[in-house]
Every structure is written in structure tokens, then in C-alpha cells.
């Protein structure tokens, strides 16, 4: 596609199961301006921007999905919220999971492996993890990026 694989906007709700968003010119999936999406067993790969981007009060739940080989596997910003479980955010050129300005995300039993950064966090953001595996990221897996700085574990 010339822009996005999926674009979910204000008032829109989208439930995707066993679906793929591959090799789009921007994000594989963009959820914005109050849109809501539920991804289950989806493959979001090789997009030129984020695999899944959730911004401007967008909301997403992600389960049993793969967001690999994008710039960021999961990008959350501007009051976006995400609940991810048992999903892979691997081999992305930026971060596996990137939670930015005033956004929040929960990652349970997820993987962020082989990225530049496993996870990054920006000003006013909140990232809650449980059972998160960080491995083989180019930046040390014992460091987390917070507000552009390395924070040692």
C-alpha cells in the first residue's frame, strides 16, 4: 500500500484475527484519534515505519502477534494506550517497544529481541512489564532507554 496497511480513526473499532500487514510504505497499522483495535494472531512485518503505531488517544490490545522487521515493532505516543501479551517485537531497526510522550503500555510475556533497543520510554510515559524477554539487542539488554538516557538495570 502507498501509506498504511490499516488506519483506524476516531469512532472506529477494528478486530483483526489471523491477519497480516506486510511491506507498507508507512505503518503496518496506525490507530489514532480515539480509534480502537484488537489484534490477535496477526503478523505485522517489514513496514517502512512502525509495525503498530498507537497515537492521539488511540487504544489497542495485541495478543499472540508478531511485529518484526519494522522501524519500531510497537510505537505508542500522545495519550495512546496498549495492552500487549504473548507477542514478539523482534529484529526492528529501532526499538522493539517504544512508549513515548504521555502514553502507556503493558507488555506481558512478550519478547523484544534483536532490535537496536529492546524498549525505550519517553517523557510522561508509563510502561509496565511482566515476563518480558530482552535479548540480543544491539544496545545492552541491561540498559533501558528513558527520556533519551540509558538507565542501568
mmCIF file of C-alpha atoms in Angstrom:
data_model
loop_
_atom_site.group_PDB
_atom_site.id
_atom_site.type_symbol
_atom_site.label_atom_id
_atom_site.label_comp_id
_atom_site.label_asym_id
_atom_site.label_seq_id
_atom_site.Cartn_x
_atom_site.Cartn_y
_atom_site.Cartn_z
ATOM 1 C CA UNK A 1 0.000 0.000 0.000
ATOM 2 C CA UNK A 2 1.097 3.538 -0.579
ATOM 3 C CA UNK A 3 0.511 4.563 3.062
ATOM 4 C CA UNK A 4 -0.815 2.298 5.835
ATOM 5 C CA UNK A 5 -1.868 -1.301 5.895
ATOM 6 C CA UNK A 6 -4.701 -0.418 8.300
ATOM 7 C CA UNK A 7 -5.781 3.045 9.519
ATOM 8 C CA UNK A 8 -8.248 3.125 12.428
ATOM 9 C CA UNK A 9 -9.535 6.589 13.398
ATOM 10 C CA UNK A 10 -11.985 8.313 15.728
ATOM 11 C CA UNK A 11 -15.003 6.209 16.492
ATOM 12 C CA UNK A 12 -13.599 3.300 14.504
ATOM 13 C CA UNK A 13 -13.248 -0.134 16.047
ATOM 14 C CA UNK A 14 -11.423 -2.903 14.268
ATOM 15 C CA UNK A 15 -10.936 -6.519 15.359
ATOM 16 C CA UNK A 16 -8.273 -8.321 13.338
ATOM 17 C CA UNK A 17 -7.579 -12.046 13.705
ATOM 18 C CA UNK A 18 -5.121 -14.095 11.637
ATOM 19 C CA UNK A 19 -4.360 -11.006 9.531
ATOM 20 C CA UNK A 20 -1.116 -9.651 8.025
ATOM 21 C CA UNK A 21 0.125 -6.103 7.330
ATOM 22 C CA UNK A 22 3.361 -6.521 5.396
ATOM 23 C CA UNK A 23 5.626 -4.154 3.411
ATOM 24 C CA UNK A 24 3.507 -0.991 3.615
ATOM 25 C CA UNK A 25 5.096 2.375 2.858
ATOM 26 C CA UNK A 26 4.296 3.721 6.349
ATOM 27 C CA UNK A 27 2.967 1.917 9.439
ATOM 28 C CA UNK A 28 1.527 -1.545 9.152
ATOM 29 C CA UNK A 29 -1.278 -0.411 11.466
ATOM 30 C CA UNK A 30 -1.978 3.137 12.659
ATOM 31 C CA UNK A 31 -4.542 3.620 15.428
ATOM 32 C CA UNK A 32 -5.249 7.289 16.164
ATOM 33 C CA UNK A 33 -7.670 9.931 17.408
ATOM 34 C CA UNK A 34 -9.695 7.643 19.639
ATOM 35 C CA UNK A 35 -9.742 4.617 17.342
ATOM 36 C CA UNK A 36 -9.670 1.154 18.917
ATOM 37 C CA UNK A 37 -8.237 -2.086 17.584
ATOM 38 C CA UNK A 38 -7.849 -5.658 18.777
ATOM 39 C CA UNK A 39 -5.138 -7.753 17.128
ATOM 40 C CA UNK A 40 -4.931 -11.492 17.634
ATOM 41 C CA UNK A 41 -2.523 -13.836 15.866
ATOM 42 C CA UNK A 42 -1.505 -11.078 13.434
ATOM 43 C CA UNK A 43 1.758 -10.640 11.510
ATOM 44 C CA UNK A 44 2.923 -7.044 11.080
ATOM 45 C CA UNK A 45 6.265 -7.132 9.312
ATOM 46 C CA UNK A 46 8.706 -5.256 7.062
ATOM 47 C CA UNK A 47 6.826 -1.936 7.105
ATOM 48 C CA UNK A 48 8.801 1.258 6.461
ATOM 49 C CA UNK A 49 7.713 2.858 9.754
ATOM 50 C CA UNK A 50 6.235 1.197 12.850
ATOM 51 C CA UNK A 51 4.646 -2.197 12.805
ATOM 52 C CA UNK A 52 1.828 -0.974 15.056
ATOM 53 C CA UNK A 53 1.586 2.751 15.929
ATOM 54 C CA UNK A 54 -0.958 3.877 18.536
ATOM 55 C CA UNK A 55 -1.179 7.666 18.935
ATOM 56 C CA UNK A 56 -3.500 10.562 19.848
ATOM 57 C CA UNK A 57 -5.752 8.693 22.309
ATOM 58 C CA UNK A 58 -5.806 5.531 20.212
ATOM 59 C CA UNK A 59 -6.205 2.195 22.019
ATOM 60 C CA UNK A 60 -5.008 -1.278 21.093
ATOM 61 C CA UNK A 61 -4.865 -4.774 22.509
ATOM 62 C CA UNK A 62 -2.347 -7.128 20.938
ATOM 63 C CA UNK A 63 -2.253 -10.867 21.623
ATOM 64 C CA UNK A 64 -0.231 -13.728 20.164
ATOM 65 C CA UNK A 65 1.068 -11.488 17.374
ATOM 66 C CA UNK A 66 4.374 -10.793 15.609
ATOM 67 C CA UNK A 67 5.652 -7.243 14.928
ATOM 68 C CA UNK A 68 9.078 -7.842 13.384
ATOM 69 C CA UNK A 69 11.475 -6.117 10.958
ATOM 70 C CA UNK A 70 9.906 -2.632 11.088
ATOM 71 C CA UNK A 71 11.480 0.614 12.344
ATOM 72 C CA UNK A 72 9.770 0.077 15.734
ATOM 73 C CA UNK A 73 7.735 -3.033 16.409
ATOM 74 C CA UNK A 74 5.288 -1.155 18.649
ATOM 75 C CA UNK A 75 5.216 2.659 18.867
ATOM 76 C CA UNK A 76 2.903 4.347 21.390
ATOM 77 C CA UNK A 77 2.660 8.141 21.836
ATOM 78 C CA UNK A 78 0.376 11.115 22.568
ATOM 79 C CA UNK A 79 -2.012 9.527 25.099
ATOM 80 C CA UNK A 80 -2.161 6.219 23.233
ATOM 81 C CA UNK A 81 -2.658 3.068 25.316
ATOM 82 C CA UNK A 82 -1.714 -0.529 24.532
ATOM 83 C CA UNK A 83 -2.112 -3.855 26.294
ATOM 84 C CA UNK A 84 0.151 -6.493 24.668
ATOM 85 C CA UNK A 85 0.534 -10.116 25.685
ATOM 86 C CA UNK A 86 2.399 -13.135 24.355
ATOM 87 C CA UNK A 87 3.677 -11.238 21.320
ATOM 88 C CA UNK A 88 7.060 -10.797 19.609
ATOM 89 C CA UNK A 89 8.630 -7.416 18.801
ATOM 90 C CA UNK A 90 11.865 -8.659 17.248
ATOM 91 C CA UNK A 91 14.532 -7.578 14.738
ATOM 92 C CA UNK A 92 13.303 -3.994 14.375
ATOM 93 C CA UNK A 93 15.739 -1.282 13.264
ATOM 94 C CA UNK A 94 14.770 0.956 16.234
ATOM 95 C CA UNK A 95 13.009 -0.317 19.347
ATOM 96 C CA UNK A 96 11.043 -3.462 19.877
ATOM 97 C CA UNK A 97 8.678 -1.451 22.094
ATOM 98 C CA UNK A 98 8.766 2.371 22.156
ATOM 99 C CA UNK A 99 6.471 4.205 24.589
ATOM 100 C CA UNK A 100 6.678 7.977 24.196
ATOM 101 C CA UNK A 101 5.172 11.259 25.349
ATOM 102 C CA UNK A 102 2.243 10.765 27.751
ATOM 103 C CA UNK A 103 1.478 7.247 26.507
ATOM 104 C CA UNK A 104 1.073 3.996 28.412
ATOM 105 C CA UNK A 105 1.622 0.347 27.602
ATOM 106 C CA UNK A 106 1.586 -3.012 29.322
ATOM 107 C CA UNK A 107 3.654 -5.893 27.928
ATOM 108 C CA UNK A 108 3.069 -9.324 29.484
ATOM 109 C CA UNK A 109 5.015 -12.411 28.433
ATOM 110 C CA UNK A 110 6.355 -10.624 25.334
ATOM 111 C CA UNK A 111 9.734 -10.708 23.583
ATOM 112 C CA UNK A 112 11.876 -7.800 22.341
ATOM 113 C CA UNK A 113 14.911 -9.461 20.742
ATOM 114 C CA UNK A 114 17.460 -8.472 18.124
ATOM 115 C CA UNK A 115 16.427 -4.790 17.936
ATOM 116 C CA UNK A 116 18.610 -1.695 18.228
ATOM 117 C CA UNK A 117 16.914 -1.092 21.617
ATOM 118 C CA UNK A 118 14.728 -3.619 23.378
ATOM 119 C CA UNK A 119 12.493 -0.933 24.898
ATOM 120 C CA UNK A 120 12.510 2.862 25.031
ATOM 121 C CA UNK A 121 10.416 5.200 27.148
ATOM 122 C CA UNK A 122 9.857 8.961 26.728
ATOM 123 C CA UNK A 123 8.695 11.880 28.904
ATOM 124 C CA UNK A 124 5.488 11.272 30.836
ATOM 125 C CA UNK A 125 5.160 7.711 29.570
ATOM 126 C CA UNK A 126 4.397 4.571 31.536
ATOM 127 C CA UNK A 127 5.494 1.051 30.579
ATOM 128 C CA UNK A 128 4.514 -1.906 32.761
ATOM 129 C CA UNK A 129 6.088 -5.292 32.041
ATOM 130 C CA UNK A 130 5.763 -8.816 33.347
ATOM 131 C CA UNK A 131 7.667 -11.725 31.856
ATOM 132 C CA UNK A 132 9.296 -9.511 29.185
ATOM 133 C CA UNK A 133 12.325 -11.109 27.490
ATOM 134 C CA UNK A 134 15.032 -8.719 26.255
ATOM 135 C CA UNK A 135 17.799 -10.483 24.317
ATOM 136 C CA UNK A 136 20.333 -9.888 21.569
ATOM 137 C CA UNK A 137 19.505 -6.178 21.235
ATOM 138 C CA UNK A 138 22.389 -4.069 19.904
ATOM 139 C CA UNK A 139 22.268 -1.815 22.946
ATOM 140 C CA UNK A 140 22.903 -3.737 26.138
ATOM 141 C CA UNK A 141 19.929 -5.706 27.445
ATOM 142 C CA UNK A 142 20.917 -4.496 30.902
ATOM 143 C CA UNK A 143 20.073 -0.918 29.924
ATOM 144 C CA UNK A 144 16.739 0.697 29.281
ATOM 145 C CA UNK A 145 16.337 3.999 27.389
ATOM 146 C CA UNK A 146 14.290 6.503 29.388
ATOM 147 C CA UNK A 147 13.883 10.075 28.158
ATOM 148 C CA UNK A 148 16.836 9.582 25.815
ATOM 149 C CA UNK A 149 19.197 8.399 28.586
ATOM 150 C CA UNK A 150 20.492 4.942 29.445
ATOM 151 C CA UNK A 151 19.241 3.712 32.806
ATOM 152 C CA UNK A 152 21.131 0.707 34.176
ATOM 153 C CA UNK A 153 19.065 -2.234 35.412
#
